[in-house]
Coordinates of C-alpha atoms in Angstrom, one line a residue:
X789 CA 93.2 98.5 71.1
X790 CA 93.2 95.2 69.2
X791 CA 93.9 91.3 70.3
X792 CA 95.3 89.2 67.6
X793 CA 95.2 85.3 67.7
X794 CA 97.4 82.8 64.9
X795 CA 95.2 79.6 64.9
X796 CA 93.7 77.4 62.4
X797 CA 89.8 76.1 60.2
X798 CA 86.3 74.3 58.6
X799 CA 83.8 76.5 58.0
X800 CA 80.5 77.1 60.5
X801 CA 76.6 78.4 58.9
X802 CA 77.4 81.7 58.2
X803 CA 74.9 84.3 60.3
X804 CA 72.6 86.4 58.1
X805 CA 73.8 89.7 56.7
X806 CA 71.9 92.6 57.3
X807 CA 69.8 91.6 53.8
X808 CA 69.1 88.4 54.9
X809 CA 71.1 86.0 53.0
X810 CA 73.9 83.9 53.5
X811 CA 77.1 85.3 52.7
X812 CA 79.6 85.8 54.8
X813 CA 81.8 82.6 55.8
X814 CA 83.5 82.0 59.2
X815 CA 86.8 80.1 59.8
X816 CA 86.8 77.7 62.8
X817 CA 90.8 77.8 63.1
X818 CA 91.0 75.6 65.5
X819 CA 89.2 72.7 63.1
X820 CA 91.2 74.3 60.5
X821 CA 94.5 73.5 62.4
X822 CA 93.7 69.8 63.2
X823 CA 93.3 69.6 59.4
X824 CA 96.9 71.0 58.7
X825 CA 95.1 72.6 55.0
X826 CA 95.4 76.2 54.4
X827 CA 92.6 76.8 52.3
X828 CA 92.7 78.9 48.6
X829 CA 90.9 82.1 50.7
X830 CA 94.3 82.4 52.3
X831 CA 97.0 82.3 50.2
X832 CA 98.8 85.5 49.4
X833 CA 99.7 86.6 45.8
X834 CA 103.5 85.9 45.5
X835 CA 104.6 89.9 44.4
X836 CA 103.6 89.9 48.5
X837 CA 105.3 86.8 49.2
X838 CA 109.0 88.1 49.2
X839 CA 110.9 85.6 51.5
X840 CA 112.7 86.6 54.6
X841 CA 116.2 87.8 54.8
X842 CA 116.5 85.4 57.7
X843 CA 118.4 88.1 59.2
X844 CA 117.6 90.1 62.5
X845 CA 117.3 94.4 63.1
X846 CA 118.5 95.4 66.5
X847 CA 116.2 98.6 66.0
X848 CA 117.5 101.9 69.1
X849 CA 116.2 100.5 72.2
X850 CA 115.4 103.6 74.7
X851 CA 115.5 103.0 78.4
X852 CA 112.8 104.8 79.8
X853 CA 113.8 104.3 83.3
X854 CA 116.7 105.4 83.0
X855 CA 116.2 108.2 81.2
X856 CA 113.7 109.4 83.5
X857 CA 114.6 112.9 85.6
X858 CA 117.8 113.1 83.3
X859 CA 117.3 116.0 81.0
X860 CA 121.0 115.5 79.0
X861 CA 119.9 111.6 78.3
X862 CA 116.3 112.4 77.7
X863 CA 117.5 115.0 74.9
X864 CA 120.0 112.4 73.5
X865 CA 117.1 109.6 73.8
X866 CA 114.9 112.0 71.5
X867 CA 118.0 112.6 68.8
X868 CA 118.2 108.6 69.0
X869 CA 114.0 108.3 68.5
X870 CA 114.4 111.1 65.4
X871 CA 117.1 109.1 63.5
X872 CA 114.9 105.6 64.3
X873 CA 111.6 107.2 62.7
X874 CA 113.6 108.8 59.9
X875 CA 115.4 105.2 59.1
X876 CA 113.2 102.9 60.0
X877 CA 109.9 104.2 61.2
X878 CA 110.2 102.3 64.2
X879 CA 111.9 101.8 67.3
X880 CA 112.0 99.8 71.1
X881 CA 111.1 101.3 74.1
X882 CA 111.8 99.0 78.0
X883 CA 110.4 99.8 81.7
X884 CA 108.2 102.0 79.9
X885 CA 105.9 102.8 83.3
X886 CA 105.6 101.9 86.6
X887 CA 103.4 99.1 86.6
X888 CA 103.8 97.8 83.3
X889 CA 106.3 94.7 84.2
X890 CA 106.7 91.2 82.8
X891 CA 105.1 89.4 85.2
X892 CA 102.0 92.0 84.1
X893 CA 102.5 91.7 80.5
X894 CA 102.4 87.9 81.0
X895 CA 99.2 88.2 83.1
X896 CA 97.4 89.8 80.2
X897 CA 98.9 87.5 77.1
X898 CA 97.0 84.6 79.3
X899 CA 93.8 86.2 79.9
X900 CA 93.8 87.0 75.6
X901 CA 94.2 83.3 75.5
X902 CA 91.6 82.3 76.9
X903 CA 89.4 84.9 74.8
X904 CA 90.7 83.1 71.7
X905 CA 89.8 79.4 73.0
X906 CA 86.1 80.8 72.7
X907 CA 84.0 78.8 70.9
X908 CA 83.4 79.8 67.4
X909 CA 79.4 80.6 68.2
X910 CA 80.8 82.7 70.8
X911 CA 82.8 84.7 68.7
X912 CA 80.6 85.3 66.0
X913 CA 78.0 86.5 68.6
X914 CA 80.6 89.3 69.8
X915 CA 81.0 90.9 65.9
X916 CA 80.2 94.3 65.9
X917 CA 80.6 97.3 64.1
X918 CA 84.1 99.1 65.0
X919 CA 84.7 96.5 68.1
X920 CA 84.2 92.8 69.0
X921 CA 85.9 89.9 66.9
X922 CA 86.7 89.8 63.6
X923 CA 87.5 86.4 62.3
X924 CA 90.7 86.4 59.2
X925 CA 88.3 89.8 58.3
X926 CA 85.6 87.0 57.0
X927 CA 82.9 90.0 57.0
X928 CA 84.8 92.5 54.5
X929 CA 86.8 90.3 52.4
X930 CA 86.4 87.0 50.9
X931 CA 90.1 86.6 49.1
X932 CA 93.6 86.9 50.3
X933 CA 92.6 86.6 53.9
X934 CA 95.4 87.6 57.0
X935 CA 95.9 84.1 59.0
X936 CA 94.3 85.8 61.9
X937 CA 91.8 86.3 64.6
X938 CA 91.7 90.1 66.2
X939 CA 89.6 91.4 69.1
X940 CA 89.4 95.2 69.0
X941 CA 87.8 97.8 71.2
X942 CA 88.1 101.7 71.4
X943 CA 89.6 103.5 74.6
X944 CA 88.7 106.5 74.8
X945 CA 91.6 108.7 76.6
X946 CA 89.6 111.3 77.8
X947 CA 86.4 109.7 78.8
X948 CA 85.8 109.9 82.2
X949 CA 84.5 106.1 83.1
X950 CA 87.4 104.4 84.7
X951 CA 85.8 101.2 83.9
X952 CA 85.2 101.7 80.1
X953 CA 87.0 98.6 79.1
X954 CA 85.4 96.2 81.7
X955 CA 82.1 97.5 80.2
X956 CA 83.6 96.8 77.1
X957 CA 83.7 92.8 77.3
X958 CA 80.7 92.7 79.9
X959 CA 78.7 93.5 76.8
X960 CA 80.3 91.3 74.1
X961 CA 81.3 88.1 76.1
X962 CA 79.7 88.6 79.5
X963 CA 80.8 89.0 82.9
X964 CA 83.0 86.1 82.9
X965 CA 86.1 87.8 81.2
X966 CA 85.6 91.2 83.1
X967 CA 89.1 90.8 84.5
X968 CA 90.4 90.5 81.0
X969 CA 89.1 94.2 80.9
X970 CA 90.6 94.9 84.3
X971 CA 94.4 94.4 82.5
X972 CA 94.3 95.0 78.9
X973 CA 94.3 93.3 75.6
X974 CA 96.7 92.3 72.1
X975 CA 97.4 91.6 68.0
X976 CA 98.7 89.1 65.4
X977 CA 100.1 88.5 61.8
X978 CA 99.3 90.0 58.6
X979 CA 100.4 90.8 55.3
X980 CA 102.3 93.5 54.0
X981 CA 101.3 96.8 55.4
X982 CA 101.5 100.4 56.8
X983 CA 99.1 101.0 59.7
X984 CA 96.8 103.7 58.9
X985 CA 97.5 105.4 62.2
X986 CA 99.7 107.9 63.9
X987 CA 101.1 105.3 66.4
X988 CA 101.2 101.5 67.5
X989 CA 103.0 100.1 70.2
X990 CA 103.2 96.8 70.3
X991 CA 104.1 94.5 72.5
X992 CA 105.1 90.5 71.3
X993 CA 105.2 87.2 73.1
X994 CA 107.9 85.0 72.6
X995 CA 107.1 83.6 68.9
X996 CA 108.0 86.3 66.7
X997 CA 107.8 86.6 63.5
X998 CA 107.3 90.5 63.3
X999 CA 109.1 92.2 60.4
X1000 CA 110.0 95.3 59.0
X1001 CA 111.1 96.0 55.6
X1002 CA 114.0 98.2 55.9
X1003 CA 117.6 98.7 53.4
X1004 CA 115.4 96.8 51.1
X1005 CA 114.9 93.3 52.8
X1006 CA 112.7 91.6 55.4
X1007 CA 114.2 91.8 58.7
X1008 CA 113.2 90.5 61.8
X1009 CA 112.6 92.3 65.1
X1010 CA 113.4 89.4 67.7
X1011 CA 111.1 89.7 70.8
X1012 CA 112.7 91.0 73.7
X1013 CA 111.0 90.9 77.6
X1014 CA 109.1 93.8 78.5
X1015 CA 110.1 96.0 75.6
X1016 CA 107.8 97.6 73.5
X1017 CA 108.2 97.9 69.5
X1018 CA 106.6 101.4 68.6
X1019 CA 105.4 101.9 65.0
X1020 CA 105.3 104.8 63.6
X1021 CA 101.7 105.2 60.7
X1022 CA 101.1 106.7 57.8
X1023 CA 99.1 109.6 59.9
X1024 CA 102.6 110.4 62.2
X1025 CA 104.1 110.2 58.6
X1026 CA 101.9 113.2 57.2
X1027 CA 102.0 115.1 60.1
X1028 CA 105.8 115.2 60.0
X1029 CA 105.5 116.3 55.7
X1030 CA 107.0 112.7 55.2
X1031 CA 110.2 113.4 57.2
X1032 CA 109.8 110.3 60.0
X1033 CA 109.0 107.1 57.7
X1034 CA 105.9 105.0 58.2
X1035 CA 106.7 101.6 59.2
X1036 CA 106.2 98.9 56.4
X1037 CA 105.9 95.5 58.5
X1038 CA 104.3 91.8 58.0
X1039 CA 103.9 89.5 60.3
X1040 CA 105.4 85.7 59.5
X1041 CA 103.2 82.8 60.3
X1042 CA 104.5 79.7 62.6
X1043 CA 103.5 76.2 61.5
X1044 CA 103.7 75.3 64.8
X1045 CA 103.3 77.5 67.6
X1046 CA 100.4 80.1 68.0
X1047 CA 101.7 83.8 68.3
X1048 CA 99.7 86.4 70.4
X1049 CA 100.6 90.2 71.2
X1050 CA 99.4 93.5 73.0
X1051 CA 98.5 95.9 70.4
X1052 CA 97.8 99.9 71.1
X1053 CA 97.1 101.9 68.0
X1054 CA 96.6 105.5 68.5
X1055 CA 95.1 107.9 66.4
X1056 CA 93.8 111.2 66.6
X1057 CA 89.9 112.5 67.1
X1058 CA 88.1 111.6 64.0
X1059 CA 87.2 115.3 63.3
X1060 CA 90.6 116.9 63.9
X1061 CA 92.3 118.0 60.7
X1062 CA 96.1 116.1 59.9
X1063 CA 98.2 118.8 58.8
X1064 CA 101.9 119.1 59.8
X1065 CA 103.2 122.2 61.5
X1066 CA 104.2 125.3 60.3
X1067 CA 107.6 124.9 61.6
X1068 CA 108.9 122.0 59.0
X1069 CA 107.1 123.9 56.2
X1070 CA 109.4 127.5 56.8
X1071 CA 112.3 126.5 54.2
X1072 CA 109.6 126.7 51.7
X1073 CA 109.5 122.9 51.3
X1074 CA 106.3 121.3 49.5
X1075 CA 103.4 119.8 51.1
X1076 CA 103.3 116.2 50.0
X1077 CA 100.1 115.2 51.2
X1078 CA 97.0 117.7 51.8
X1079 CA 95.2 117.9 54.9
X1080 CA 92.6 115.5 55.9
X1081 CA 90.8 114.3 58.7
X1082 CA 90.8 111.0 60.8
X1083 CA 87.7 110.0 60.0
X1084 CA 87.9 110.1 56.3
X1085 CA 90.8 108.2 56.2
X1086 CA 89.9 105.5 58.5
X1087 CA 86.4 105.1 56.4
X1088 CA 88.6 104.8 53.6
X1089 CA 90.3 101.5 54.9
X1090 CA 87.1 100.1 56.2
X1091 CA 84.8 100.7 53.0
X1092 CA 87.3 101.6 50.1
X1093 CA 90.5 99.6 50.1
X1094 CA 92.4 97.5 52.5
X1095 CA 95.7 98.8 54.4
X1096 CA 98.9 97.7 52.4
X1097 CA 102.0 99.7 52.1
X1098 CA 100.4 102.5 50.2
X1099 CA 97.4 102.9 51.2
X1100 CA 98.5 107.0 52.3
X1101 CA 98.8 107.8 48.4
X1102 CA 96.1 106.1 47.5
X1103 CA 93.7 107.3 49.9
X1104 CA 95.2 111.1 48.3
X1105 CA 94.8 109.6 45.1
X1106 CA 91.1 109.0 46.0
X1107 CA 90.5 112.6 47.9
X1108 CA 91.8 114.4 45.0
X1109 CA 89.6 112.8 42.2
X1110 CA 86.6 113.7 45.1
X1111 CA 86.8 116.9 46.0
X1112 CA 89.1 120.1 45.0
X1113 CA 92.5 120.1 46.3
X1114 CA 93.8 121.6 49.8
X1115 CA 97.3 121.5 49.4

Protein backbone atom coordinates (compact mmCIF):
# COMPACT_ATOMS: atom_id res chain seq x y z
CA UNK A 1 0.00 0.00 0.00
CA UNK A 2 1.53 3.35 -0.89
CA UNK A 3 0.71 7.17 0.27
CA UNK A 4 1.55 9.76 -2.34
CA UNK A 5 1.92 13.49 -1.49
CA UNK A 6 2.28 16.53 -4.59
CA UNK A 7 4.36 19.30 -2.70
CA UNK A 8 7.27 21.35 -3.37
CA UNK A 9 11.85 21.98 -2.52
CA UNK A 10 15.65 23.21 -1.33
CA UNK A 11 17.79 20.61 -0.69
CA UNK A 12 18.68 19.25 3.12
CA UNK A 13 22.54 17.34 4.02
CA UNK A 14 22.09 14.35 2.42
CA UNK A 15 22.44 11.13 5.13
CA UNK A 16 25.34 8.81 4.39
CA UNK A 17 24.97 5.95 2.02
CA UNK A 18 25.78 2.67 3.13
CA UNK A 19 29.66 3.46 1.81
CA UNK A 20 29.82 6.40 3.66
CA UNK A 21 29.76 9.24 1.40
CA UNK A 22 27.49 11.80 0.45
CA UNK A 23 25.39 11.18 -2.30
CA UNK A 24 22.04 10.93 -2.30
CA UNK A 25 20.00 14.41 -2.24
CA UNK A 26 16.64 15.12 -0.51
CA UNK A 27 13.90 17.58 -1.70
CA UNK A 28 12.30 19.68 1.03
CA UNK A 29 9.02 20.38 -1.17
CA UNK A 30 7.60 22.34 1.01
CA UNK A 31 10.80 25.08 0.70
CA UNK A 32 10.70 24.05 -2.73
CA UNK A 33 7.01 25.28 -3.13
CA UNK A 34 7.59 28.70 -1.43
CA UNK A 35 10.27 29.10 -4.05
CA UNK A 36 7.74 28.52 -7.03
CA UNK A 37 11.26 26.86 -9.12
CA UNK A 38 11.07 23.43 -10.36
CA UNK A 39 14.48 22.40 -10.45
CA UNK A 40 16.50 20.68 -13.77
CA UNK A 41 16.27 17.06 -11.63
CA UNK A 42 12.60 17.32 -12.46
CA UNK A 43 11.81 18.05 -15.71
CA UNK A 44 10.54 15.34 -17.95
CA UNK A 45 11.96 14.62 -21.50
CA UNK A 46 9.29 16.06 -23.92
CA UNK A 47 8.72 12.51 -26.08
CA UNK A 48 6.89 11.98 -22.36
CA UNK A 49 5.47 15.27 -22.28
CA UNK A 50 2.50 14.74 -24.75
CA UNK A 51 -0.12 17.36 -23.64
CA UNK A 52 -3.55 16.50 -22.49
CA UNK A 53 -6.56 16.01 -24.62
CA UNK A 54 -8.39 18.19 -22.11
CA UNK A 55 -11.00 15.76 -22.59
CA UNK A 56 -12.67 13.40 -19.84
CA UNK A 57 -13.28 9.12 -19.97
CA UNK A 58 -16.41 8.13 -18.27
CA UNK A 59 -14.67 4.60 -17.76
CA UNK A 60 -17.98 1.35 -16.72
CA UNK A 61 -18.69 2.30 -13.25
CA UNK A 62 -20.00 -1.13 -11.36
CA UNK A 63 -22.32 -0.75 -8.47
CA UNK A 64 -21.23 -3.17 -6.07
CA UNK A 65 -24.12 -2.67 -3.85
CA UNK A 66 -26.31 -3.20 -5.98
CA UNK A 67 -25.14 -5.92 -7.67
CA UNK A 68 -24.75 -7.67 -4.54
CA UNK A 69 -27.08 -11.09 -4.07
CA UNK A 70 -28.19 -10.54 -7.79
CA UNK A 71 -26.68 -13.29 -9.83
CA UNK A 72 -28.30 -11.94 -13.48
CA UNK A 73 -26.58 -8.27 -12.67
CA UNK A 74 -23.47 -9.75 -11.20
CA UNK A 75 -22.89 -11.82 -14.50
CA UNK A 76 -23.78 -8.76 -16.64
CA UNK A 77 -21.37 -6.58 -14.18
CA UNK A 78 -18.52 -9.19 -15.08
CA UNK A 79 -19.28 -9.00 -19.17
CA UNK A 80 -19.17 -5.03 -18.42
CA UNK A 81 -15.54 -5.49 -16.26
CA UNK A 82 -14.21 -7.91 -19.38
CA UNK A 83 -14.90 -5.28 -22.10
CA UNK A 84 -13.38 -2.34 -19.54
CA UNK A 85 -9.98 -4.45 -19.08
CA UNK A 86 -9.90 -5.47 -22.72
CA UNK A 87 -10.41 -1.50 -23.80
CA UNK A 88 -9.05 0.20 -21.42
CA UNK A 89 -7.36 -1.75 -18.77
CA UNK A 90 -9.28 -0.04 -16.27
CA UNK A 91 -12.45 0.57 -14.74
CA UNK A 92 -14.68 2.23 -11.50
CA UNK A 93 -16.04 0.43 -8.88
CA UNK A 94 -18.78 2.47 -5.91
CA UNK A 95 -20.06 1.14 -2.29
CA UNK A 96 -17.46 -1.23 -2.68
CA UNK A 97 -17.87 -2.72 1.22
CA UNK A 98 -19.60 -2.10 4.04
CA UNK A 99 -17.64 0.19 5.88
CA UNK A 100 -15.72 1.75 3.25
CA UNK A 101 -17.88 5.17 2.99
CA UNK A 102 -16.93 8.82 2.33
CA UNK A 103 -16.98 10.06 5.44
CA UNK A 104 -14.19 7.04 6.04
CA UNK A 105 -12.33 7.71 3.00
CA UNK A 106 -12.19 11.35 4.09
CA UNK A 107 -11.05 10.34 7.62
CA UNK A 108 -7.99 8.66 6.08
CA UNK A 109 -7.01 11.37 3.25
CA UNK A 110 -6.54 13.66 6.57
CA UNK A 111 -4.61 11.49 8.71
CA UNK A 112 -2.01 10.98 5.16
CA UNK A 113 -1.88 14.70 5.53
CA UNK A 114 -0.63 15.05 8.40
CA UNK A 115 2.13 12.26 7.59
CA UNK A 116 3.17 14.51 4.67
CA UNK A 117 3.50 17.90 6.92
CA UNK A 118 6.40 15.83 8.70
CA UNK A 119 9.33 17.50 8.82
CA UNK A 120 11.90 16.67 6.37
CA UNK A 121 14.37 15.03 9.17
CA UNK A 122 11.52 13.11 10.02
CA UNK A 123 11.05 11.66 6.85
CA UNK A 124 14.38 10.82 5.91
CA UNK A 125 14.58 8.98 9.34
CA UNK A 126 11.55 6.60 8.23
CA UNK A 127 13.57 5.48 4.65
CA UNK A 128 13.76 1.96 4.54
CA UNK A 129 14.22 -0.74 2.37
CA UNK A 130 10.84 -1.91 0.69
CA UNK A 131 8.65 0.48 3.17
CA UNK A 132 8.85 3.96 4.81
CA UNK A 133 9.18 7.24 2.70
CA UNK A 134 10.63 7.74 -0.44
CA UNK A 135 11.24 11.38 -1.28
CA UNK A 136 10.64 12.17 -5.64
CA UNK A 137 12.64 8.43 -5.48
CA UNK A 138 15.85 10.83 -4.37
CA UNK A 139 17.66 7.35 -3.32
CA UNK A 140 17.51 5.42 -6.79
CA UNK A 141 17.44 8.09 -9.26
CA UNK A 142 19.06 11.38 -9.57
CA UNK A 143 17.30 12.57 -13.15
CA UNK A 144 13.82 12.92 -14.36
CA UNK A 145 12.44 12.73 -10.89
CA UNK A 146 8.22 12.10 -10.38
CA UNK A 147 6.98 15.48 -8.52
CA UNK A 148 6.19 13.30 -5.59
CA UNK A 149 6.46 12.08 -2.06
CA UNK A 150 5.13 8.24 -1.45
CA UNK A 151 4.86 6.39 1.88
CA UNK A 152 4.61 2.55 1.30
CA UNK A 153 4.20 -0.43 3.53
CA UNK A 154 3.47 -4.21 2.75
CA UNK A 155 0.09 -5.85 4.08
CA UNK A 156 0.33 -9.05 4.21
CA UNK A 157 -3.21 -10.75 3.54
CA UNK A 158 -2.67 -13.76 5.19
CA UNK A 159 -0.70 -12.90 8.14
CA UNK A 160 -2.33 -13.43 11.11
CA UNK A 161 -1.51 -9.98 13.26
CA UNK A 162 -4.51 -7.93 13.07
CA UNK A 163 -2.52 -5.06 14.00
CA UNK A 164 0.27 -5.36 11.32
CA UNK A 165 -0.16 -1.93 10.03
CA UNK A 166 -0.29 -0.09 13.44
CA UNK A 167 3.11 -1.82 13.99
CA UNK A 168 3.91 -0.64 10.84
CA UNK A 169 4.06 3.23 11.58
CA UNK A 170 4.81 2.58 15.44
CA UNK A 171 8.29 1.70 14.08
CA UNK A 172 8.88 4.33 11.42
CA UNK A 173 7.22 7.48 12.85
CA UNK A 174 6.32 6.44 16.46
CA UNK A 175 3.26 5.98 18.38
CA UNK A 176 1.91 9.26 17.52
CA UNK A 177 0.43 8.29 14.04
CA UNK A 178 -0.77 4.73 15.26
CA UNK A 179 -4.29 5.73 14.32
CA UNK A 180 -3.16 6.52 10.80
CA UNK A 181 -2.41 2.65 10.91
CA UNK A 182 -5.81 1.99 12.55
CA UNK A 183 -7.58 3.37 8.94
CA UNK A 184 -5.31 3.03 6.04
CA UNK A 185 -3.10 4.93 3.79
CA UNK A 186 -2.63 6.65 -0.22
CA UNK A 187 -0.55 7.71 -3.71
CA UNK A 188 0.26 10.57 -6.06
CA UNK A 189 1.54 11.70 -9.63
CA UNK A 190 3.99 10.34 -11.91
CA UNK A 191 5.07 10.05 -15.31
CA UNK A 192 4.13 7.82 -17.87
CA UNK A 193 3.71 4.32 -16.76
CA UNK A 194 2.28 0.75 -16.43
CA UNK A 195 2.26 -0.55 -12.91
CA UNK A 196 4.25 -3.55 -12.57
CA UNK A 197 1.56 -5.34 -10.69
CA UNK A 198 -1.56 -7.46 -11.14
CA UNK A 199 -3.95 -4.86 -9.55
CA UNK A 200 -4.27 -1.17 -8.16
CA UNK A 201 -7.19 0.33 -6.85
CA UNK A 202 -7.10 3.55 -6.30
CA UNK A 203 -8.84 5.87 -4.71
CA UNK A 204 -8.49 9.99 -5.57
CA UNK A 205 -9.37 13.12 -3.71
CA UNK A 206 -10.94 15.88 -5.30
CA UNK A 207 -7.81 17.36 -7.43
CA UNK A 208 -7.46 15.01 -10.15
CA UNK A 209 -5.32 14.90 -12.62
CA UNK A 210 -5.24 10.98 -13.12
CA UNK A 211 -4.96 9.95 -16.76
CA UNK A 212 -5.20 7.20 -18.92
CA UNK A 213 -3.91 6.89 -22.40
CA UNK A 214 -6.65 5.33 -24.29
CA UNK A 215 -7.98 5.71 -28.45
CA UNK A 216 -4.57 7.30 -28.59
CA UNK A 217 -4.89 10.46 -26.34
CA UNK A 218 -4.56 11.54 -22.74
CA UNK A 219 -7.91 11.42 -21.10
CA UNK A 220 -8.90 12.21 -17.85
CA UNK A 221 -10.67 10.18 -15.18
CA UNK A 222 -12.59 12.90 -13.18
CA UNK A 223 -12.78 12.03 -9.37
CA UNK A 224 -15.99 10.77 -8.37
CA UNK A 225 -16.99 10.35 -4.28
CA UNK A 226 -16.45 7.01 -2.89
CA UNK A 227 -15.64 5.29 -6.17
CA UNK A 228 -12.70 3.42 -6.70
CA UNK A 229 -10.56 3.47 -10.08
CA UNK A 230 -9.17 -0.14 -10.46
CA UNK A 231 -5.98 -0.60 -12.68
CA UNK A 232 -5.35 -3.38 -14.23
CA UNK A 233 -0.82 -4.22 -14.34
CA UNK A 234 1.34 -5.64 -16.50
CA UNK A 235 1.26 -8.97 -14.16
CA UNK A 236 -2.95 -9.24 -14.65
CA UNK A 237 -1.93 -8.53 -18.32
CA UNK A 238 0.37 -11.73 -18.66
CA UNK A 239 -1.67 -13.80 -16.73
CA UNK A 240 -4.65 -13.23 -19.11
CA UNK A 241 -1.74 -13.99 -22.48
CA UNK A 242 -2.31 -10.21 -23.17
CA UNK A 243 -6.12 -10.42 -23.67
CA UNK A 244 -7.18 -7.66 -20.70
CA UNK A 245 -4.76 -4.46 -21.40
CA UNK A 246 -2.46 -3.11 -18.79
CA UNK A 247 -3.42 0.32 -17.92
CA UNK A 248 -0.99 3.11 -19.30
CA UNK A 249 -1.70 6.22 -16.86
CA UNK A 250 0.25 9.53 -15.63
CA UNK A 251 -0.59 11.61 -13.23
CA UNK A 252 -0.86 15.64 -14.13
CA UNK A 253 0.61 18.05 -11.66
CA UNK A 254 -1.50 21.15 -10.06
CA UNK A 255 0.30 24.43 -9.75
CA UNK A 256 -1.80 25.13 -7.15
CA UNK A 257 -3.41 22.72 -5.10
CA UNK A 258 -1.75 19.54 -3.53
CA UNK A 259 -3.28 16.19 -4.67
CA UNK A 260 -3.32 13.06 -2.34
CA UNK A 261 -4.87 9.47 -2.89
CA UNK A 262 -5.49 5.88 -1.33
CA UNK A 263 -3.39 3.52 -3.25
CA UNK A 264 -3.67 -0.52 -2.93
CA UNK A 265 -1.44 -2.45 -5.33
CA UNK A 266 -1.72 -6.10 -5.23
CA UNK A 267 0.52 -8.54 -6.43
CA UNK A 268 0.99 -12.09 -6.06
CA UNK A 269 3.60 -14.15 -3.50
CA UNK A 270 7.02 -13.37 -4.76
CA UNK A 271 7.76 -17.04 -5.36
CA UNK A 272 4.55 -18.00 -7.21
CA UNK A 273 5.15 -18.61 -10.90
CA UNK A 274 2.88 -15.96 -13.53
CA UNK A 275 1.67 -18.06 -16.08
CA UNK A 276 -1.84 -17.72 -17.63
CA UNK A 277 -4.26 -20.66 -17.59
CA UNK A 278 -4.61 -23.36 -19.74
CA UNK A 279 -7.99 -22.47 -20.65
CA UNK A 280 -7.07 -19.22 -22.98
CA UNK A 281 -4.18 -21.23 -24.36
CA UNK A 282 -6.69 -24.33 -25.92
CA UNK A 283 -7.28 -22.60 -29.52
CA UNK A 284 -3.59 -23.14 -29.94
CA UNK A 285 -2.82 -19.43 -29.48
CA UNK A 286 0.87 -18.35 -28.72
CA UNK A 287 2.29 -17.48 -25.44
CA UNK A 288 3.46 -13.93 -25.59
CA UNK A 289 5.31 -13.61 -22.47
CA UNK A 290 7.10 -16.75 -20.65
CA UNK A 291 6.46 -17.51 -17.17
CA UNK A 292 8.13 -15.71 -14.40
CA UNK A 293 7.98 -15.07 -10.93
CA UNK A 294 6.99 -11.99 -8.73
CA UNK A 295 9.96 -11.55 -7.28
CA UNK A 296 12.06 -11.34 -10.34
CA UNK A 297 10.12 -8.91 -11.82
CA UNK A 298 9.71 -6.59 -8.98
CA UNK A 299 13.71 -6.77 -8.47
CA UNK A 300 13.87 -5.81 -11.94
CA UNK A 301 12.01 -2.39 -11.43
CA UNK A 302 13.84 -1.70 -8.16
CA UNK A 303 17.60 -2.47 -9.37
CA UNK A 304 17.37 -2.65 -13.31
CA UNK A 305 15.01 -0.09 -14.90
CA UNK A 306 12.36 2.14 -13.81
CA UNK A 307 8.50 1.38 -14.55
CA UNK A 308 7.30 3.13 -17.85
CA UNK A 309 4.92 1.84 -20.24
CA UNK A 310 6.96 -1.05 -21.27
CA UNK A 311 8.65 -2.08 -18.80
CA UNK A 312 6.68 -6.04 -19.26
CA UNK A 313 8.79 -6.40 -22.66
CA UNK A 314 11.63 -5.22 -21.39
CA UNK A 315 11.87 -7.05 -18.36
CA UNK A 316 11.30 -10.33 -21.18
CA UNK A 317 13.84 -8.78 -23.14
CA UNK A 318 16.14 -8.96 -20.12
CA UNK A 319 15.04 -12.70 -18.90
CA UNK A 320 15.66 -13.96 -22.25
CA UNK A 321 19.28 -12.60 -22.79
CA UNK A 322 19.74 -14.31 -18.91
CA UNK A 323 18.67 -17.44 -18.91
CA UNK A 324 17.13 -20.04 -21.60
CA UNK A 325 13.76 -19.56 -22.66
CA UNK A 326 10.34 -21.05 -20.98
CA UNK A 327 7.91 -20.24 -23.33
Amino acid sequence: MESINTPSLPFCPPPKDQQGEDKIQYIDFTSLQKEGKVPKEFIWPSDQWVKSSGENIELPLIDIRAIKNDEVAMVNAAEIVKKACIKYGAFEVTNIAEGVDLDFSNVVLQETSNIFKLPLSKKISAIKKDCGFSIAHAERYTTVLPWKETFTFMYKHNNKNETQVVDVLNYLLGQEFQQVGANLNGALGNGPHCDPISLTILLQDQVGGLEIFADNKWLAIPPKPNTFVINIGDTFMALTNGLYKSCLHRVLVSNELERKSLTFFLNPRGDKTVSPPKELLEKEESRKYPDYKWNDLYKFTQKTRRVDANTLDSFVAWQQSSKPSNF
